[in-house]
CSV table of C-alpha atoms in Angstrom, one decimal:
chain,number,residue,atom,x,y,z
A,185,MET,CA,-6.8,-30.4,-31.9
A,186,THR,CA,-3.5,-31.2,-30.4
A,187,TYR,CA,-2.9,-27.6,-29.1
A,188,ILE,CA,-4.7,-24.3,-28.4
A,189,LYS,CA,-3.5,-20.8,-29.2
A,190,VAL,CA,-3.9,-17.7,-27.0
A,191,THR,CA,-2.8,-14.1,-27.3
A,192,VAL,CA,-1.3,-12.5,-24.3
A,193,LYS,CA,-1.1,-8.9,-23.6
A,194,GLN,CA,0.7,-7.3,-20.5
A,195,VAL,CA,-1.2,-4.1,-19.6
A,196,GLY,CA,1.2,-1.1,-20.1
A,197,ASN,CA,2.9,-2.9,-22.9
A,198,LYS,CA,1.7,-2.5,-26.5
A,199,HIS,CA,3.0,-5.9,-27.8
A,200,LYS,CA,0.9,-8.8,-28.0
A,201,ARG,CA,2.3,-12.5,-28.0
A,202,GLU,CA,0.9,-15.6,-29.2
A,203,PHE,CA,1.2,-18.9,-27.2
A,204,ARG,CA,0.7,-22.5,-28.1
A,205,LEU,CA,-0.3,-24.7,-25.2
A,206,GLY,CA,-1.8,-28.1,-24.6
A,207,PRO,CA,-5.5,-28.6,-25.0
A,208,HIS,CA,-6.2,-28.9,-21.2
A,209,ALA,CA,-3.9,-25.8,-20.2
A,210,THR,CA,-5.1,-23.5,-17.6
A,211,ILE,CA,-4.2,-19.8,-16.9
A,212,ALA,CA,-2.1,-20.9,-14.0
A,213,ASP,CA,0.0,-23.1,-16.6
A,214,LEU,CA,0.4,-20.1,-18.9
A,215,LEU,CA,1.6,-17.9,-15.9
A,216,LYS,CA,4.2,-20.5,-15.0
A,217,GLU,CA,5.5,-20.4,-18.7
A,218,LEU,CA,5.7,-16.8,-18.5
A,219,GLY,CA,7.3,-16.6,-15.1
A,220,HIS,CA,4.6,-14.7,-13.4
A,221,ASN,CA,3.7,-15.2,-9.7
A,222,ARG,CA,-0.1,-15.4,-9.2
A,223,GLU,CA,0.2,-13.1,-6.1
A,224,THR,CA,1.6,-10.1,-8.1
A,225,ILE,CA,-0.9,-10.0,-10.9
A,226,VAL,CA,-4.6,-9.9,-11.9
A,227,VAL,CA,-5.6,-11.8,-15.1
A,228,ARG,CA,-8.4,-11.0,-17.6
A,229,CYS,CA,-9.6,-13.4,-20.0
A,230,ASN,CA,-11.6,-11.9,-22.8
A,231,GLY,CA,-12.3,-8.9,-20.9
A,232,LYS,CA,-13.3,-10.7,-17.5
A,233,ILE,CA,-11.3,-11.1,-14.5
A,234,VAL,CA,-11.1,-14.8,-13.8
A,235,VAL,CA,-9.3,-17.1,-11.4
A,236,GLU,CA,-6.1,-18.7,-12.5
A,237,GLU,CA,-7.5,-22.3,-12.5
A,238,GLU,CA,-9.7,-21.5,-15.5
A,239,ARG,CA,-9.1,-23.7,-18.4
A,240,LEU,CA,-7.9,-21.8,-21.7
A,241,ALA,CA,-9.7,-22.0,-24.8
A,242,ASP,CA,-8.6,-21.6,-28.5
A,243,GLY,CA,-8.5,-17.9,-29.5
A,244,ASP,CA,-8.6,-16.6,-25.9
A,245,LEU,CA,-7.2,-13.1,-25.3
A,246,ILE,CA,-5.3,-13.0,-22.0
A,247,GLU,CA,-4.4,-9.7,-20.4
A,248,ILE,CA,-2.1,-9.7,-17.4
A,249,LEU,CA,-2.3,-6.7,-15.1
A,250,PRO,CA,0.8,-6.2,-12.6
A,251,ILE,CA,-0.6,-5.2,-9.2
A,252,VAL,CA,2.5,-4.7,-6.9
A,253,THR,CA,3.6,-1.4,-7.2
A,254,GLY,CA,5.2,-0.6,-3.8
A,255,GLY,CA,8.9,-1.5,-2.6
B,162,MET,CA,-16.3,-22.0,-15.9
B,163,LEU,CA,-15.4,-22.0,-12.1
B,164,LYS,CA,-18.1,-20.7,-9.8
B,165,CYS,CA,-18.4,-18.6,-6.7
B,166,THR,CA,-18.4,-20.9,-3.6
B,167,PHE,CA,-21.1,-18.7,-2.0
B,168,CYS,CA,-23.6,-17.6,-4.9
B,169,GLY,CA,-22.6,-19.8,-8.0
B,170,ARG,CA,-21.7,-16.9,-10.1
B,171,ARG,CA,-18.5,-17.0,-12.3
B,172,ALA,CA,-15.5,-16.8,-9.9
B,173,ALA,CA,-13.1,-13.8,-10.3
B,174,TYR,CA,-10.7,-14.8,-7.3
B,175,ASN,CA,-9.4,-17.9,-5.9
B,176,ARG,CA,-8.9,-17.2,-2.2
B,177,ARG,CA,-6.4,-20.0,-1.6
B,178,TYR,CA,-5.7,-19.4,2.1
B,179,ALA,CA,-9.3,-19.9,2.9
B,180,GLY,CA,-10.2,-22.6,0.2
B,181,VAL,CA,-13.0,-20.7,-1.4
B,182,LEU,CA,-13.5,-19.0,-4.8
B,183,LEU,CA,-15.4,-15.5,-4.8
B,184,CYS,CA,-17.2,-13.9,-7.6
B,185,ASP,CA,-16.8,-10.1,-8.2
B,186,ARG,CA,-19.8,-9.2,-5.7
B,187,CYS,CA,-18.8,-11.6,-3.1
B,188,LEU,CA,-15.4,-10.3,-3.0
B,189,ILE,CA,-16.4,-6.6,-2.9
B,190,LYS,CA,-18.7,-7.7,0.1
B,191,SER,CA,-15.9,-9.4,1.8
B,192,VAL,CA,-13.4,-6.7,1.5
B,193,GLU,CA,-15.9,-4.1,2.8
B,194,LYS,CA,-16.6,-6.5,5.7
B,195,ARG,CA,-13.1,-7.0,6.6
B,196,PHE,CA,-12.4,-3.3,6.7
B,197,ARG,CA,-15.3,-2.7,9.1
B,198,ARG,CA,-14.3,-5.6,11.2
B,199,ALA,CA,-10.7,-4.2,11.6
B,200,ILE,CA,-12.1,-1.0,12.6
B,201,ALA,CA,-14.6,-2.6,15.2
B,202,LYS,CA,-12.0,-5.3,16.5
B,203,TYR,CA,-9.1,-2.8,17.2
B,204,LYS,CA,-11.7,0.3,17.9
B,205,LEU,CA,-9.6,2.2,15.3
B,206,LEU,CA,-12.2,5.0,14.7
B,207,LEU,CA,-14.7,6.4,17.1
B,208,PRO,CA,-17.9,8.3,16.0
B,209,GLY,CA,-17.7,11.9,15.5
B,210,GLU,CA,-13.8,11.8,14.9
B,211,ARG,CA,-12.0,14.1,12.4
B,212,ILE,CA,-10.1,11.5,10.3
B,213,ALA,CA,-7.3,12.4,7.8
B,214,VAL,CA,-6.3,9.7,5.1
B,215,ALA,CA,-2.9,9.6,3.4
B,216,VAL,CA,-3.6,9.4,-0.3
B,217,SER,CA,-0.8,8.8,-3.0
B,218,GLY,CA,-3.1,7.7,-5.6
B,219,GLY,CA,-2.2,4.1,-5.8
B,220,LYS,CA,-4.8,1.4,-5.4
B,221,ASP,CA,-4.5,0.9,-1.7
B,222,SER,CA,-5.1,4.5,-0.6
B,223,VAL,CA,-7.7,5.2,-3.1
B,224,VAL,CA,-9.5,2.0,-1.9
B,225,ALA,CA,-9.0,3.3,1.6
B,226,MET,CA,-10.4,6.6,0.8
B,227,HIS,CA,-13.5,4.9,-0.7
B,228,LEU,CA,-14.1,2.8,2.2
B,229,LEU,CA,-13.8,5.5,4.7
B,230,VAL,CA,-16.3,7.7,3.0
B,231,GLU,CA,-19.0,4.9,3.5
B,232,HIS,CA,-17.7,4.5,7.1
B,233,CYS,CA,-17.8,8.4,7.9
B,234,LYS,CA,-21.3,8.6,6.6
B,235,LEU,CA,-22.4,6.2,9.0
B,236,LYS,CA,-20.4,7.2,12.1
B,237,ASN,CA,-20.7,10.8,11.4
B,238,CYS,CA,-16.9,11.3,11.0
B,239,GLU,CA,-15.5,14.0,9.0
B,240,LEU,CA,-12.9,12.9,6.5
B,241,VAL,CA,-9.9,15.1,4.8
B,242,ALA,CA,-7.2,13.6,2.3
B,243,ILE,CA,-3.5,14.5,2.6
B,244,THR,CA,-1.1,13.8,-0.4
B,245,ILE,CA,2.6,14.2,-0.1
B,246,ASP,CA,4.1,15.3,-3.4
B,247,GLU,CA,7.8,14.1,-3.1
B,248,GLY,CA,8.5,15.5,-6.6
B,249,ILE,CA,9.2,12.4,-8.6
B,250,LYS,CA,9.0,13.4,-12.1
B,251,GLY,CA,6.7,11.1,-14.4
B,252,TYR,CA,5.3,9.4,-11.4
B,253,ARG,CA,3.9,11.5,-8.6
B,254,ASP,CA,2.5,14.2,-11.1
B,255,GLN,CA,0.4,11.3,-12.7
B,256,SER,CA,-0.9,9.9,-9.4
B,257,MET,CA,-1.7,13.5,-8.2
B,258,ALA,CA,-4.1,14.0,-10.8
B,259,ILE,CA,-5.8,10.6,-10.0
B,260,VAL,CA,-6.1,11.6,-6.2
B,261,ARG,CA,-7.7,14.9,-7.2
B,262,GLU,CA,-10.3,13.3,-9.3
B,263,ASN,CA,-11.2,10.8,-6.6
B,264,ALA,CA,-11.3,13.4,-4.0
B,265,LYS,CA,-13.4,15.7,-6.1
B,266,SER,CA,-15.8,13.0,-7.1
B,267,LEU,CA,-16.2,11.9,-3.3
B,268,GLY,CA,-16.6,15.5,-2.2
B,269,ILE,CA,-13.5,15.3,0.1
B,270,GLU,CA,-11.2,18.2,1.1
B,271,HIS,CA,-7.7,17.5,-0.2
B,272,PHE,CA,-4.5,19.1,1.0
B,273,VAL,CA,-1.0,18.8,-0.7
B,274,VAL,CA,2.3,19.1,1.1
B,275,SER,CA,5.3,19.2,-1.4
B,276,PHE,CA,8.9,18.4,-0.5
B,277,LYS,CA,10.1,21.2,-2.7
B,278,ARG,CA,8.1,23.8,-0.6
B,279,ILE,CA,8.9,22.6,2.8
B,280,PHE,CA,12.5,21.3,2.1
B,281,GLY,CA,13.5,23.3,-0.8
B,282,ALA,CA,14.3,20.2,-2.9
B,283,THR,CA,12.2,17.6,-4.7
B,284,LEU,CA,13.1,13.8,-4.0
B,285,ASP,CA,14.6,13.6,-7.5
B,286,GLN,CA,17.0,16.5,-6.5
B,287,MET,CA,17.8,14.8,-3.1
B,288,ALA,CA,18.5,11.6,-5.0
B,289,ARG,CA,20.9,13.4,-7.2
B,290,ARG,CA,22.7,15.3,-4.2
B,291,ALA,CA,22.7,11.9,-2.4
B,292,ARG,CA,24.7,10.4,-5.3
B,293,ALA,CA,27.0,13.3,-5.8
B,294,ARG,CA,27.7,13.3,-2.1
B,295,LYS,CA,28.0,9.5,-1.9
B,296,THR,CA,25.8,9.2,1.2
B,297,GLU,CA,25.0,5.6,0.5
B,298,LEU,CA,21.4,6.2,1.4
B,299,ASN,CA,19.0,5.2,-1.3
B,300,PRO,CA,16.0,7.7,-2.0
B,301,CYS,CA,13.4,5.4,-0.2
B,302,THR,CA,15.1,6.3,3.0
B,303,TYR,CA,14.8,10.0,2.3
B,304,CYS,CA,11.2,9.6,0.9
B,305,GLY,CA,10.2,7.3,3.9
B,306,VAL,CA,11.4,9.4,6.8
B,307,MET,CA,10.4,12.6,5.4
B,308,ARG,CA,7.1,11.6,4.1
B,309,ARG,CA,6.1,10.1,7.5
B,310,SER,CA,7.1,13.4,9.1
B,311,LEU,CA,5.2,15.5,6.9
B,312,LEU,CA,2.0,13.3,7.0
B,313,ASN,CA,2.0,13.5,10.8
B,314,GLN,CA,2.6,17.3,10.9
B,315,ALA,CA,-0.3,18.0,8.2
B,316,ALA,CA,-2.7,15.6,10.1
B,317,ARG,CA,-1.8,17.6,13.3
B,318,GLU,CA,-2.2,21.1,11.6
B,319,LEU,CA,-5.5,19.9,10.2
B,320,GLU,CA,-6.7,18.8,13.7
B,321,ALA,CA,-7.2,15.3,12.8
B,322,ASP,CA,-8.0,12.8,15.6
B,323,LYS,CA,-6.6,9.9,13.4
B,324,LEU,CA,-4.3,9.6,10.6
B,325,VAL,CA,-5.3,6.6,8.2
B,326,THR,CA,-2.5,4.8,6.1
B,327,ALA,CA,-3.4,2.3,3.6
B,328,HIS,CA,-0.9,-0.4,4.6
B,329,ASN,CA,-2.4,-3.9,3.5
B,330,LEU,CA,-1.5,-7.3,4.6
B,331,ASP,CA,1.5,-7.6,2.3
B,332,ASP,CA,3.0,-4.2,3.5
B,333,GLU,CA,2.6,-5.1,7.1
B,334,VAL,CA,4.2,-8.7,6.7
B,335,GLN,CA,7.0,-7.1,4.6
B,336,ALA,CA,7.7,-4.5,7.6
B,337,ILE,CA,7.7,-7.4,10.1
B,338,MET,CA,10.2,-9.5,8.2
B,339,LEU,CA,12.3,-6.4,7.1
B,340,ASN,CA,12.6,-5.6,10.9
B,341,TYR,CA,13.5,-9.2,11.7
B,342,VAL,CA,16.2,-9.1,9.2
B,343,ARG,CA,17.5,-5.7,10.6
B,344,ALA,CA,16.8,-7.0,14.2
B,345,ASP,CA,15.2,-3.6,14.7
B,346,PHE,CA,13.1,-4.1,17.9
B,347,SER,CA,12.2,-0.5,18.2
B,348,ARG,CA,10.6,-0.5,14.8
B,349,LEU,CA,9.2,-3.9,15.0
B,350,HIS,CA,7.3,-3.0,18.2
B,351,ARG,CA,5.8,-0.2,16.7
B,352,LEU,CA,4.2,-2.2,14.1
B,353,GLY,CA,0.4,-3.1,14.5
B,354,PRO,CA,-3.1,-2.1,13.6
B,355,ALA,CA,-2.6,1.3,15.4
B,356,TYR,CA,0.3,3.3,16.8
B,357,SER,CA,-0.2,4.2,20.4
B,358,PRO,CA,-0.7,7.9,20.8
B,359,ARG,CA,2.4,9.9,22.0
B,360,GLU,CA,2.8,13.6,22.3
B,361,GLY,CA,3.1,15.5,18.9
B,362,PHE,CA,1.9,12.4,17.0
B,363,VAL,CA,-1.5,12.1,15.5
B,364,PRO,CA,-2.3,8.4,16.2
B,365,ARG,CA,-1.8,6.3,12.9
B,366,ILE,CA,-4.2,3.6,12.0
B,367,LYS,CA,-4.1,0.8,9.3
B,368,PRO,CA,-7.7,-0.5,8.5
B,369,LEU,CA,-6.6,-2.5,5.4
B,370,ARG,CA,-3.9,-4.4,7.5
B,371,GLU,CA,-5.6,-7.8,7.2
B,372,ILE,CA,-6.6,-7.5,3.4
B,373,PRO,CA,-4.0,-9.1,1.1
B,374,GLU,CA,-2.6,-6.6,-1.6
B,375,LYS,CA,-4.2,-8.8,-4.4
B,376,GLU,CA,-7.7,-8.3,-2.8
B,377,VAL,CA,-7.5,-4.8,-2.5
B,378,ALA,CA,-6.3,-4.5,-6.2
B,379,LEU,CA,-9.1,-6.6,-7.2
B,380,TYR,CA,-11.6,-4.5,-5.1
B,381,ALA,CA,-10.3,-1.3,-7.1
B,382,LEU,CA,-10.7,-3.0,-10.4
B,383,LEU,CA,-14.1,-4.7,-9.8
B,384,ARG,CA,-15.5,-1.4,-8.6
B,385,GLY,CA,-13.8,0.5,-11.5
B,386,LEU,CA,-12.1,2.9,-9.2
B,387,LYS,CA,-9.5,5.2,-10.8
B,388,VAL,CA,-6.2,4.2,-9.5
B,389,HIS,CA,-2.5,4.7,-10.4
B,390,LEU,CA,-0.9,1.3,-10.9
B,391,ALA,CA,2.6,2.6,-12.1
B,392,VAL,CA,5.9,1.4,-10.4
B,393,CYS,CA,7.7,4.0,-8.4
B,394,PRO,CA,11.0,4.6,-10.4
B,395,TYR,CA,13.0,4.4,-7.0
B,396,VAL,CA,11.8,1.0,-5.9
B,397,GLY,CA,14.4,-1.7,-5.2
B,398,GLY,CA,17.0,-3.0,-2.6
B,399,ILE,CA,16.1,-5.2,0.4
B,400,HIS,CA,12.4,-4.2,0.3
B,401,THR,CA,11.9,-5.6,-3.1
B,402,GLU,CA,13.7,-8.9,-2.2
B,403,ILE,CA,11.6,-9.5,1.0
B,404,ARG,CA,8.4,-8.7,-1.1
B,405,ASP,CA,9.4,-11.3,-3.8
B,406,PHE,CA,10.3,-13.9,-1.1
B,407,LEU,CA,7.1,-13.5,0.6
B,408,ASN,CA,5.1,-13.7,-2.6
B,409,GLN,CA,7.0,-16.7,-3.6
B,410,LEU,CA,6.2,-18.4,-0.2
B,411,GLU,CA,2.5,-17.4,-0.3
B,412,ALA,CA,2.2,-18.9,-3.9
B,413,ASN,CA,3.7,-22.2,-2.8
B,414,HIS,CA,2.2,-22.3,0.7
B,415,PRO,CA,-1.1,-20.3,0.9
B,416,ASN,CA,-1.8,-18.6,4.2
B,417,SER,CA,2.0,-18.0,5.0
B,418,LYS,CA,1.4,-14.1,5.1
B,419,PHE,CA,-1.7,-14.3,7.6
B,420,MET,CA,0.5,-16.7,9.8
B,421,ILE,CA,3.4,-14.3,9.9
B,422,LEU,CA,1.0,-11.7,10.8
B,423,ARG,CA,-0.9,-13.7,13.5
B,424,MET,CA,2.5,-14.9,15.2
B,425,PHE,CA,3.7,-11.5,15.3
B,426,ASP,CA,0.4,-10.2,16.9
B,427,ARG,CA,1.0,-12.7,19.6
B,428,LEU,CA,4.6,-12.1,20.1
B,429,LYS,CA,4.1,-8.3,20.3
B,430,PRO,CA,3.1,-7.9,23.8
B,431,GLN,CA,6.3,-9.8,24.9
B,432,LEU,CA,8.3,-7.2,22.9
B,433,ALA,CA,7.3,-4.4,25.3
B,434,GLY,CA,9.6,-5.7,27.9
B,435,ILE,CA,12.7,-5.6,25.9
B,436,VAL,CA,12.2,-2.4,23.9
B,437,PRO,CA,13.6,0.5,25.9
B,438,GLU,CA,11.4,3.5,26.6
B,439,PHE,CA,12.5,6.8,25.1
B,440,GLU,CA,11.6,10.2,26.0
B,441,MET,CA,9.8,12.5,23.5
B,442,ARG,CA,11.5,15.8,22.7
B,443,ARG,CA,11.1,18.5,20.2
B,444,CYS,CA,13.7,18.6,17.3
B,445,LYS,CA,16.2,21.5,17.9
B,446,SER,CA,15.9,22.6,14.4
B,447,CYS,CA,12.1,22.1,13.2
B,448,GLY,CA,10.4,21.5,16.6
B,449,GLU,CA,8.8,18.2,15.4
B,450,PRO,CA,8.7,15.4,17.9
B,451,THR,CA,11.7,13.2,18.2
B,452,SER,CA,13.6,11.0,20.6
B,453,ALA,CA,17.0,12.5,19.5
B,454,ILE,CA,18.2,16.2,19.7
B,455,ILE,CA,17.5,16.7,16.1
B,456,CYS,CA,14.9,14.7,14.2
B,457,LYS,CA,15.7,12.2,11.3
B,458,SER,CA,14.4,14.4,8.4
B,459,CYS,CA,16.7,17.4,9.8
B,460,GLU,CA,19.6,14.9,10.0
B,461,LEU,CA,19.2,13.6,6.5
B,462,LEU,CA,18.6,17.1,5.1
B,463,LYS,CA,21.8,18.3,6.8
B,464,GLY,CA,23.6,15.4,5.1
B,465,LEU,CA,22.5,16.7,1.6
B,466,GLY,CA,23.4,20.3,2.5
B,467,LEU,CA,19.8,21.3,2.8
B,468,ARG,CA,17.7,22.6,5.7
B,469,ARG,CA,13.9,22.9,6.3
B,470,LEU,CA,12.6,26.0,4.9
B,471,ARG,CA,9.2,26.2,6.8
B,472,LYS,CA,8.3,24.9,10.3
B,473,THR,CA,4.5,25.1,9.7
B,474,LEU,CA,2.9,23.6,6.6
B,475,ASN,CA,-0.1,25.6,5.9
B,476,SER,CA,-1.1,22.9,3.4
B,477,PRO,CA,-2.6,24.4,0.4
B,478,LYS,CA,-5.9,22.9,-0.8
B,479,SER,CA,-5.9,21.0,-4.0
B,480,ARG,CA,-7.8,22.6,-6.9
């Protein structure tokens, strides 16, 4: 397989988006593509909170939860 | 799968500033340990004290309330919760329900003080007045000044020995940077794990001050606490710019936030010599402590064509 496909859901937003990434892509790579700063979010992969250095697998559901709410 | 540095379970958090990976259990234990360590290191709470905690329903204050319950059981302290209802439609009403639920499940007395009842206007109404009168002040100015004043007064009327606010590492570092940018020595000097006691003020303490915002959020999520994660509709301005700058700095250079805090803590004793001492008086209008003739809350209200309706709060208990 030359790429993997993951589904991304931002908590609080109904829409899901699909992304194609390289076979060795990590969550950190995906966040970079989406323009998210890791300091401001928590990531769930298939329902589990994981570290951004985890490698993605084909079919993963990634949920992004923004945690910075103050000014 | 990446594993926890300490126990080998699946990692949930990369604590990059310390070079360790933590699983859910180790992160929860670590946050609780840091909370207890801050209390012990700065002698924030003493056995048998009556403690008021300011709770908005956001992750930080809900986490603080849950951590304090455990602490109070061990140290024979009494805990009460205070929420300021500024009157932000679609935001505060949601978070208020979450505070009530948490306070009820923990068996804590919960008191609510509303802007509308004390000042005769909600923050939404004040924001509209400010726009109409072109005061050039944003809603955060009104909210910050008046909320702090009401929290202090509520804690004092409830005879609390300490008032806990849930400022985390990010909040504290943002405040340090903001005061640098504004060259505000007086406010900079007041920052720290505890405000020194002054007449009319209940000493304010910050036991989450050395816990990064992301770790507080993870603690809430991993423990399944009910928290309000919505963003205040009035957030913006220089606060947001400083927050974003610091988060970018931390992402590129882990440990930056802690270094800024440590540097400030070492510099703080030197500031004492250059910050003028001021005499505390009573506000001519409402009687609250202030260094001026009328307090900042009354001054802001006057600018909006409003005045304080009640001098005492007699905060109603939440039901």
